[in-house]
Coordinates of C-alpha atoms in Angstrom, one line a residue:
X1 CA -68.1 -8.2 -19.8
X2 CA -65.3 -5.5 -19.5
X3 CA -67.5 -2.9 -17.8
X4 CA -68.3 -4.9 -14.6
X5 CA -64.6 -5.9 -14.3
X6 CA -63.4 -2.3 -14.6
X7 CA -66.0 -1.2 -12.1
X8 CA -64.9 -3.9 -9.6
X9 CA -61.2 -2.9 -10.0
X10 CA -62.2 0.7 -9.4
X11 CA -64.1 -0.2 -6.2
X12 CA -61.1 -2.2 -4.9
X13 CA -58.8 0.7 -5.6
X14 CA -61.1 3.1 -3.7
X15 CA -61.2 0.7 -0.7
X16 CA -57.4 0.4 -0.7
X17 CA -57.0 4.2 -0.9
X18 CA -59.4 4.6 1.9
X19 CA -57.5 2.1 4.1
X20 CA -54.2 3.7 3.4
X21 CA -55.6 7.1 4.2
X22 CA -57.0 5.8 7.5
X23 CA -53.6 4.4 8.4
X24 CA -51.9 7.8 8.1
X25 CA -54.2 9.8 10.3
X26 CA -53.1 10.9 13.8
X27 CA -56.5 10.8 15.5
X28 CA -59.0 8.0 15.0
X29 CA -62.7 8.0 15.9
X30 CA -63.5 6.1 19.2
X31 CA -67.3 5.5 19.7
X32 CA -68.7 6.5 23.1
X33 CA -69.8 2.9 24.0
X34 CA -66.2 1.6 23.5
X35 CA -65.1 -0.8 26.4
X36 CA -61.4 -1.8 26.3
X37 CA -62.0 -4.7 28.8
X38 CA -64.0 -6.5 26.1
X39 CA -61.0 -6.9 23.8
X40 CA -59.9 -10.5 23.9
X41 CA -56.4 -11.0 25.1
X42 CA -54.1 -14.0 25.4
X43 CA -55.7 -15.9 22.5
X44 CA -52.4 -17.3 21.2
X45 CA -51.9 -21.1 20.9
X46 CA -49.7 -21.2 24.0
X47 CA -52.6 -20.3 26.4
X48 CA -51.4 -19.2 29.8
X49 CA -47.7 -19.4 28.9
X50 CA -48.2 -16.9 26.0
X51 CA -46.0 -18.8 23.6
X52 CA -44.8 -17.3 20.3
X53 CA -42.2 -18.0 17.6
X54 CA -39.4 -15.5 17.3
X55 CA -36.2 -15.2 15.3
X56 CA -33.2 -14.4 17.6
X57 CA -29.4 -14.4 17.8
X58 CA -27.6 -16.4 20.4
X59 CA -26.3 -13.9 23.0
X60 CA -23.4 -16.1 24.2
X61 CA -21.2 -19.0 23.0
X62 CA -22.4 -22.4 24.3
X63 CA -21.5 -26.1 24.0
X64 CA -24.1 -28.7 23.3
X65 CA -24.2 -31.4 26.0
X66 CA -25.5 -34.0 23.5
X67 CA -23.0 -33.8 20.6
X68 CA -20.4 -31.5 22.0
X69 CA -20.9 -28.9 19.2
X70 CA -19.7 -25.4 19.9
X71 CA -22.2 -22.7 18.9
X72 CA -20.7 -19.3 18.6
X73 CA -22.3 -16.0 19.7
X74 CA -24.5 -14.3 17.1
X75 CA -25.8 -17.6 15.5
X76 CA -29.4 -17.1 14.4
X77 CA -32.2 -19.5 15.5
X78 CA -35.9 -19.9 15.1
X79 CA -36.9 -20.2 18.7
X80 CA -40.0 -20.5 20.8
X81 CA -40.5 -17.9 23.5
X82 CA -42.8 -18.3 26.5
X83 CA -43.3 -16.6 29.9
X84 CA -41.7 -18.3 32.9
X85 CA -44.7 -18.6 35.2
X86 CA -44.1 -17.5 38.8
X87 CA -40.6 -16.1 38.0
X88 CA -39.9 -12.4 37.9
X89 CA -37.4 -9.9 39.3
X90 CA -38.7 -6.7 40.8
X91 CA -41.8 -7.0 38.7
X92 CA -39.9 -7.7 35.5
X93 CA -41.2 -10.8 33.7
X94 CA -38.6 -13.6 32.9
X95 CA -38.8 -15.3 29.5
X96 CA -37.8 -18.7 28.5
X97 CA -36.5 -19.6 25.0
X98 CA -36.5 -23.0 23.3
X99 CA -34.2 -23.8 20.3
X100 CA -32.4 -26.7 18.8
X101 CA -28.7 -27.5 18.2
X102 CA -27.7 -27.0 14.5
X103 CA -25.9 -30.4 14.4
X104 CA -27.9 -32.9 16.5
X105 CA -31.2 -31.0 16.8
X106 CA -31.2 -31.5 20.6
X107 CA -33.4 -29.0 22.4
X108 CA -31.7 -26.3 24.4
X109 CA -33.4 -24.0 26.9
X110 CA -32.2 -20.6 28.2
X111 CA -33.8 -17.9 30.3
X112 CA -33.4 -14.1 30.7
X113 CA -31.6 -12.8 33.8
X114 CA -32.7 -9.2 34.4
X115 CA -30.8 -9.0 37.6
X116 CA -27.4 -9.2 35.8
X117 CA -28.7 -8.0 32.4
X118 CA -27.7 -11.3 30.9
X119 CA -29.0 -14.8 29.9
X120 CA -28.6 -18.1 31.7
X121 CA -28.5 -21.5 30.1
X122 CA -31.2 -23.7 31.7
X123 CA -30.8 -27.1 30.1
X124 CA -29.3 -28.9 27.0
X125 CA -26.0 -27.0 26.9
X126 CA -23.3 -25.3 29.0
X127 CA -22.0 -21.8 28.6
X128 CA -18.4 -21.4 27.6
X129 CA -15.9 -19.8 30.0
X130 CA -15.7 -16.0 29.7
X131 CA -12.9 -14.4 31.8
X132 CA -14.4 -10.9 31.7
X133 CA -17.6 -12.2 33.4
X134 CA -15.5 -13.7 36.2
X135 CA -13.6 -10.5 36.6
X136 CA -16.8 -8.5 36.9
X137 CA -18.2 -11.0 39.4
X138 CA -15.0 -10.8 41.5
X139 CA -15.2 -7.0 41.6
X140 CA -18.8 -7.0 42.6
X141 CA -18.1 -9.5 45.4
X142 CA -15.1 -7.4 46.7
X143 CA -17.3 -4.3 46.7
X144 CA -20.1 -6.1 48.6
X145 CA -17.6 -7.5 51.2
X146 CA -16.1 -4.0 51.7
X147 CA -19.6 -2.5 52.3
X148 CA -20.4 -5.3 54.8
X149 CA -17.1 -4.6 56.7
X150 CA -17.6 -0.8 56.8
X151 CA -21.2 -1.2 57.9
X152 CA -20.4 -1.8 61.6
X153 CA -16.7 -0.6 61.9
X154 CA -15.9 3.1 61.6
X155 CA -12.2 2.6 61.8
X156 CA -12.3 0.1 58.9
X157 CA -14.2 2.6 56.8
X158 CA -11.6 5.4 57.6
X159 CA -8.8 3.1 56.6
X160 CA -10.5 2.2 53.4
X161 CA -11.1 5.9 52.6
X162 CA -7.4 6.7 53.4
X163 CA -6.3 3.9 51.0
X164 CA -8.6 5.1 48.3
X165 CA -7.4 8.7 48.6
X166 CA -3.8 7.6 48.5
X167 CA -4.4 5.6 45.4
X168 CA -6.1 8.5 43.7
X169 CA -3.2 10.8 44.6
X170 CA -0.8 8.3 43.0
X171 CA -2.9 8.1 39.9
X172 CA -2.9 12.0 39.6
X173 CA 0.9 12.1 40.1
X174 CA 1.3 9.6 37.3
X175 CA -1.0 11.5 35.0
X176 CA 0.9 14.8 35.7
X177 CA 4.2 13.1 34.9
X178 CA 2.7 11.7 31.6
X179 CA 1.4 15.2 30.7
X180 CA 4.7 16.9 31.3
X181 CA 6.5 14.2 29.3
X182 CA 4.1 14.6 26.4
X183 CA 4.5 18.4 26.6
X184 CA 8.3 18.0 26.5
X185 CA 8.1 15.7 23.5
X186 CA 5.7 18.0 21.7
X187 CA 8.4 20.8 21.7
X188 CA 10.6 18.6 19.5
X189 CA 9.7 19.1 15.9
X190 CA 10.2 16.7 13.0
X191 CA 13.1 18.7 11.5
X192 CA 14.9 18.7 14.8
X193 CA 14.5 14.9 15.1
X194 CA 15.7 14.3 11.5
X195 CA 18.7 16.7 12.1
X196 CA 19.7 14.8 15.2
X197 CA 19.6 11.5 13.3
X198 CA 21.6 12.8 10.3
X199 CA 24.1 14.4 12.7
X200 CA 24.6 11.0 14.4
X201 CA 25.1 9.3 11.1
X202 CA 27.6 11.9 9.9
X203 CA 29.6 11.6 13.1
X204 CA 29.8 7.8 12.7
X205 CA 30.9 8.1 9.1
X206 CA 33.6 10.7 10.0
X207 CA 34.8 8.4 12.8
X208 CA 35.1 5.5 10.4
X209 CA 37.0 7.6 7.9
X210 CA 39.5 8.8 10.6
X211 CA 40.0 5.2 11.7
X212 CA 40.7 4.0 8.1
X213 CA 43.2 6.9 7.6
X214 CA 45.0 6.1 10.8
X215 CA 45.3 2.5 9.8
X216 CA 46.7 3.4 6.4
X217 CA 49.3 5.7 8.0
X218 CA 50.4 3.0 10.3
X219 CA 50.8 0.4 7.5
X220 CA 52.7 3.0 5.4
X221 CA 55.1 3.8 8.4
X222 CA 55.7 0.1 9.0
X223 CA 56.6 -0.4 5.3
X224 CA 59.0 2.5 5.3
X225 CA 60.6 1.2 8.5
X226 CA 61.1 -2.3 7.0
X227 CA 62.6 -0.8 3.8
X228 CA 65.0 1.6 5.5
X229 CA 68.2 -0.6 5.2
X230 CA 67.8 -1.5 1.5
X231 CA 68.9 0.5 -1.6
X232 CA 67.2 -0.3 -4.9
X233 CA 68.6 0.9 -8.3
X234 CA 66.8 0.8 -11.6
X235 CA 68.6 -0.1 -14.8
X236 CA 68.8 2.5 -17.5
X237 CA 70.2 2.6 -21.1
X238 CA 72.2 5.8 -20.5
X239 CA 73.8 7.4 -17.5
X240 CA 72.5 10.7 -16.1
X241 CA 75.9 12.4 -16.8
X242 CA 75.4 12.2 -20.6
X243 CA 78.6 10.2 -21.3
X244 CA 76.7 7.6 -23.2
X245 CA 78.5 4.7 -21.5
X246 CA 76.5 2.0 -19.8
X247 CA 77.1 1.1 -16.2
X248 CA 78.5 -2.4 -15.6
X249 CA 76.0 -4.8 -14.3
X250 CA 76.7 -6.3 -10.9
X251 CA 76.7 -10.1 -11.0
X252 CA 75.4 -12.2 -8.2
X253 CA 78.9 -13.2 -7.1
X254 CA 80.3 -9.7 -7.0
X255 CA 80.0 -8.3 -3.5
X256 CA 79.8 -4.7 -2.6
X257 CA 82.3 -5.2 0.2
X258 CA 85.4 -7.3 -0.5
X259 CA 83.9 -9.8 -3.1
X260 CA 82.7 -12.3 -0.5
X261 CA 79.2 -12.1 -1.8
X262 CA 77.7 -11.0 1.5
X263 CA 75.5 -8.3 0.1
X264 CA 74.0 -8.6 -3.3
X265 CA 71.7 -6.1 -5.0
X266 CA 68.4 -7.7 -6.0
X267 CA 67.5 -7.7 -9.7
X268 CA 64.7 -5.3 -10.3
X269 CA 62.6 -5.4 -13.4
X270 CA 62.5 -2.3 -15.6
X271 CA 59.4 -0.2 -15.0
X272 CA 57.0 0.4 -17.7
X273 CA 57.6 4.2 -17.9
X274 CA 61.3 3.6 -18.6
X275 CA 60.8 1.1 -21.4
X276 CA 61.8 2.1 -24.9
X277 CA 59.1 4.0 -26.6
X278 CA 58.1 2.8 -30.1
X279 CA 59.1 5.0 -33.0
X280 CA 56.3 7.1 -34.4
X281 CA 55.1 6.2 -37.8
X282 CA 56.1 8.6 -40.6
X283 CA 53.3 10.9 -41.7
X284 CA 52.3 10.6 -45.4
X285 CA 53.6 13.4 -47.6
X286 CA 51.0 15.7 -49.2
X287 CA 51.5 16.9 -52.8
X288 CA 50.0 20.3 -53.5
X289 CA 49.2 21.1 -57.1
X290 CA 48.3 24.6 -58.3
X291 CA 44.7 25.2 -59.2
X292 CA 44.0 25.8 -63.0
X293 CA 42.9 29.4 -63.6
X294 CA 40.4 29.7 -66.6
X295 CA 41.4 32.3 -69.2
X296 CA 39.1 35.1 -70.3
X297 CA 36.9 34.7 -73.3
X298 CA 38.4 37.6 -75.3
X299 CA 41.9 36.2 -75.0
X300 CA 40.6 32.9 -76.2
X301 CA 39.0 34.5 -79.3
X302 CA 42.1 36.4 -80.3
X303 CA 44.2 33.3 -80.0
X304 CA 41.9 31.4 -82.3
X305 CA 42.0 34.3 -84.9
X306 CA 45.8 34.5 -84.8
X307 CA 46.0 30.8 -85.4
X308 CA 43.7 31.0 -88.4
X309 CA 45.7 33.8 -90.1
X310 CA 48.9 31.9 -89.6
X311 CA 47.3 28.8 -91.2
X312 CA 46.0 30.9 -94.2
X313 CA 49.2 32.7 -95.0
X314 CA 51.2 29.5 -95.0
X315 CA 48.9 28.0 -97.6
X316 CA 49.2 30.9 -100.0
X317 CA 52.9 31.0 -99.8

């Protein structure tokens, strides 16, 4: 049983290899009795319209007329393509596409527009407003009107050419100005720009410091001017002459003039640096004792011997 199966598999492998080999050749054999006109064409289901199913992306944004759904550009659809019979542009065939709305499944139809290299919605939906299309259309209409005007009027053509040359000269002058400005800006390096910014900041800081200094001087001058007519004295425990006698205090009723109390010295608190300083604490006394010096070993031995003799002699006597 295994031998016929392996043989069949080998035969199928050879057939596949032969088919793949034929697919890669550059030249194929064409018999001498080959007639291309006998090849059947247009055998699709659509018949004359040559219908076929294609997968495509929506080339524009549209709005469904049935449900009002907006379908954006680039949405993928399974559509049905057919030839628009009797419609072409300079021999280019126009195609029609049928697809359905992705919300209400209503059928929408659009056709190719080879004249404008675009598509047109035929039924079932309306194309959304696109301002760039209107701008291109207006430019084309203006160009066509200009050509029609210049066709039979030489003076009009001359005027248009003069305006066009003047506009080109203005554009060239603007370009030259922009180039010179860019060249002038290119000469300024990054270090120069940073240096200018830092210099401006330093100048502003210096100006602010000078303004603060001038304001402080003005305030100090006003304070000195206000205190010019007053004399303030500080109380002290001893006079500066060294006599040791205290100066008598001036009471509030005693006047400097004739005792009428017209001018009284204000009482000023004693400043902190003139206050009595606290007495320093006495330092503890240190007792220094002499260090004991050890005696030599020989002197110690002699001392012991002498002590022994003294003790023996005393016993005999």
